[in-house]
GROMACS .gro file of C-alpha atoms in nm:
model
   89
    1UNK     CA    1   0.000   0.000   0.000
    2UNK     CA    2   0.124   0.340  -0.070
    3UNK     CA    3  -0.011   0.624   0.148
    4UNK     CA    4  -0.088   1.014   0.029
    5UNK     CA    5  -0.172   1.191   0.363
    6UNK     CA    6  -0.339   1.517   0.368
    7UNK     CA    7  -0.502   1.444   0.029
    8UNK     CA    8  -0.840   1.668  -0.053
    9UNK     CA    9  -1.004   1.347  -0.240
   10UNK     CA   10  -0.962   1.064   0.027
   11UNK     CA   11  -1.012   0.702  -0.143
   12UNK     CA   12  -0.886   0.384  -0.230
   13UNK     CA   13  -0.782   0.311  -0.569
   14UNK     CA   14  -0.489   0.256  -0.809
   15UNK     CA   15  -0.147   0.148  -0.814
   16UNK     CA   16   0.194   0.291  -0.775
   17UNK     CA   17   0.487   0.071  -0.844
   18UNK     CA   18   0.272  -0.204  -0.779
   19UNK     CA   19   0.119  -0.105  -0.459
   20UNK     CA   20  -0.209   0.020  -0.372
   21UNK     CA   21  -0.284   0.398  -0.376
   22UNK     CA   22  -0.477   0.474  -0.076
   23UNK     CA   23  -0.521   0.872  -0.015
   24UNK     CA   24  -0.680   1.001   0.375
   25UNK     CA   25  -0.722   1.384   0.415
   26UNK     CA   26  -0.532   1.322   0.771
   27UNK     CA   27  -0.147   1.445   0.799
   28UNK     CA   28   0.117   1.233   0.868
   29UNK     CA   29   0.141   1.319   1.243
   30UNK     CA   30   0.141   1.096   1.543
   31UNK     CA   31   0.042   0.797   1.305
   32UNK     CA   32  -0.314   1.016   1.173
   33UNK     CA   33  -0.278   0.904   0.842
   34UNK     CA   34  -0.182   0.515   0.902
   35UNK     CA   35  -0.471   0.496   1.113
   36UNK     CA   36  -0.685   0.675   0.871
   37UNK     CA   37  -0.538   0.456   0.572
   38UNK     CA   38  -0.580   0.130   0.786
   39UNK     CA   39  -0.954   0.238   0.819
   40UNK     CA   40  -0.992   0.359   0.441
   41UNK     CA   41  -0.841  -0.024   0.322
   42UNK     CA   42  -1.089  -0.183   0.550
   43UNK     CA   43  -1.414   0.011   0.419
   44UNK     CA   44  -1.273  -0.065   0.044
   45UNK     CA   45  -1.281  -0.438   0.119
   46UNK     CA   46  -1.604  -0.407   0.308
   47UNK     CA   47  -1.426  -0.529   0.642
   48UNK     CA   48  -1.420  -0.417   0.974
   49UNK     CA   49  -1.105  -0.209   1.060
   50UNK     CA   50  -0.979  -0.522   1.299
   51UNK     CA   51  -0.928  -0.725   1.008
   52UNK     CA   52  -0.653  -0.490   0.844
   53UNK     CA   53  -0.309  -0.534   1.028
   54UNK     CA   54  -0.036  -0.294   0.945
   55UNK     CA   55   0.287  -0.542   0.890
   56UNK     CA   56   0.577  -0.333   0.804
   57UNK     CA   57   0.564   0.046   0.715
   58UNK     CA   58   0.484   0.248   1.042
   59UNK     CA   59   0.602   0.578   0.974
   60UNK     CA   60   0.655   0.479   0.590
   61UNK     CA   61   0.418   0.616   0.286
   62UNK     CA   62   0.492   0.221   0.213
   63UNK     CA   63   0.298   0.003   0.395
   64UNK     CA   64   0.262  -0.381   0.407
   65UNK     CA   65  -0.097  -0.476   0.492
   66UNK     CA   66  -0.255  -0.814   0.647
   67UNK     CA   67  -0.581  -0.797   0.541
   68UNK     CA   68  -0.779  -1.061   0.670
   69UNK     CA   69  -1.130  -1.198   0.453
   70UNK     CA   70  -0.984  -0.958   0.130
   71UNK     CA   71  -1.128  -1.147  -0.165
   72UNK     CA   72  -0.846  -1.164  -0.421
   73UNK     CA   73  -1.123  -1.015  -0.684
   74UNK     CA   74  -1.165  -0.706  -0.505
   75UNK     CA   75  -0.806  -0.624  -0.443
   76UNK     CA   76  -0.795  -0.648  -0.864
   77UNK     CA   77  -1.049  -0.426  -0.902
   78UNK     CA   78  -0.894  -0.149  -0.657
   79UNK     CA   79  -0.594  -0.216  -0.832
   80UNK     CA   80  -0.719  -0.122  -1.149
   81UNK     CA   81  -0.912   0.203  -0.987
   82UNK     CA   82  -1.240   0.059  -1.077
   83UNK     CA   83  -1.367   0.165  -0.712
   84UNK     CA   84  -1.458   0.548  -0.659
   85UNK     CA   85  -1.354   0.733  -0.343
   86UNK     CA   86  -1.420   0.551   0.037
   87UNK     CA   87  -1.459   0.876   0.177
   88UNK     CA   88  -1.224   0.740   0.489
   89UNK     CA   89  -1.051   0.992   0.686
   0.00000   0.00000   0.00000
């Protein structure tokens, strides 16, 4: 996952390098924006926030994710920016 912090268009969506593109309005201060991005990932997938773990990547823009439940089709599909904006913050 790659994080854009203080974004005005929050959402989940698209790729960079390879990763997801997940963009909160929240700064990157005191851990704001991972939390917010955590929270974003989860509504994408439909999940509750519990079931997204951050891995690696704490005070990163790169972030490894265990997202517990993801169906493989729906990761695709954010991939390919097919979903619109979460509105997560």
């Amino acid at each position: 996952m790659w994080v854009r912090p203080g974004s005005a268009r929050p959402g989940v969506g698209g790729e960079r390098n390879g990763a997801l593109v997940v963009r909160v309005s929240a700064r990157a201060v005191d851990g704001q924006a991972t939390e917010a991005a955590l929270a974003a990932v989860a509504a994408a997938f439909g999940l509750r926030r519990r079931a997204v773990t951050l891995v690696v990547g704490a005070t990163s823009r790169t972030k490894i994710l265990e997202v517990e439940g993801a169906e493989p089709a729906a990761l695709t599909r954010l991939l390919t920016g097919a979903a619109g904006p979460t509105g997560g913050t």
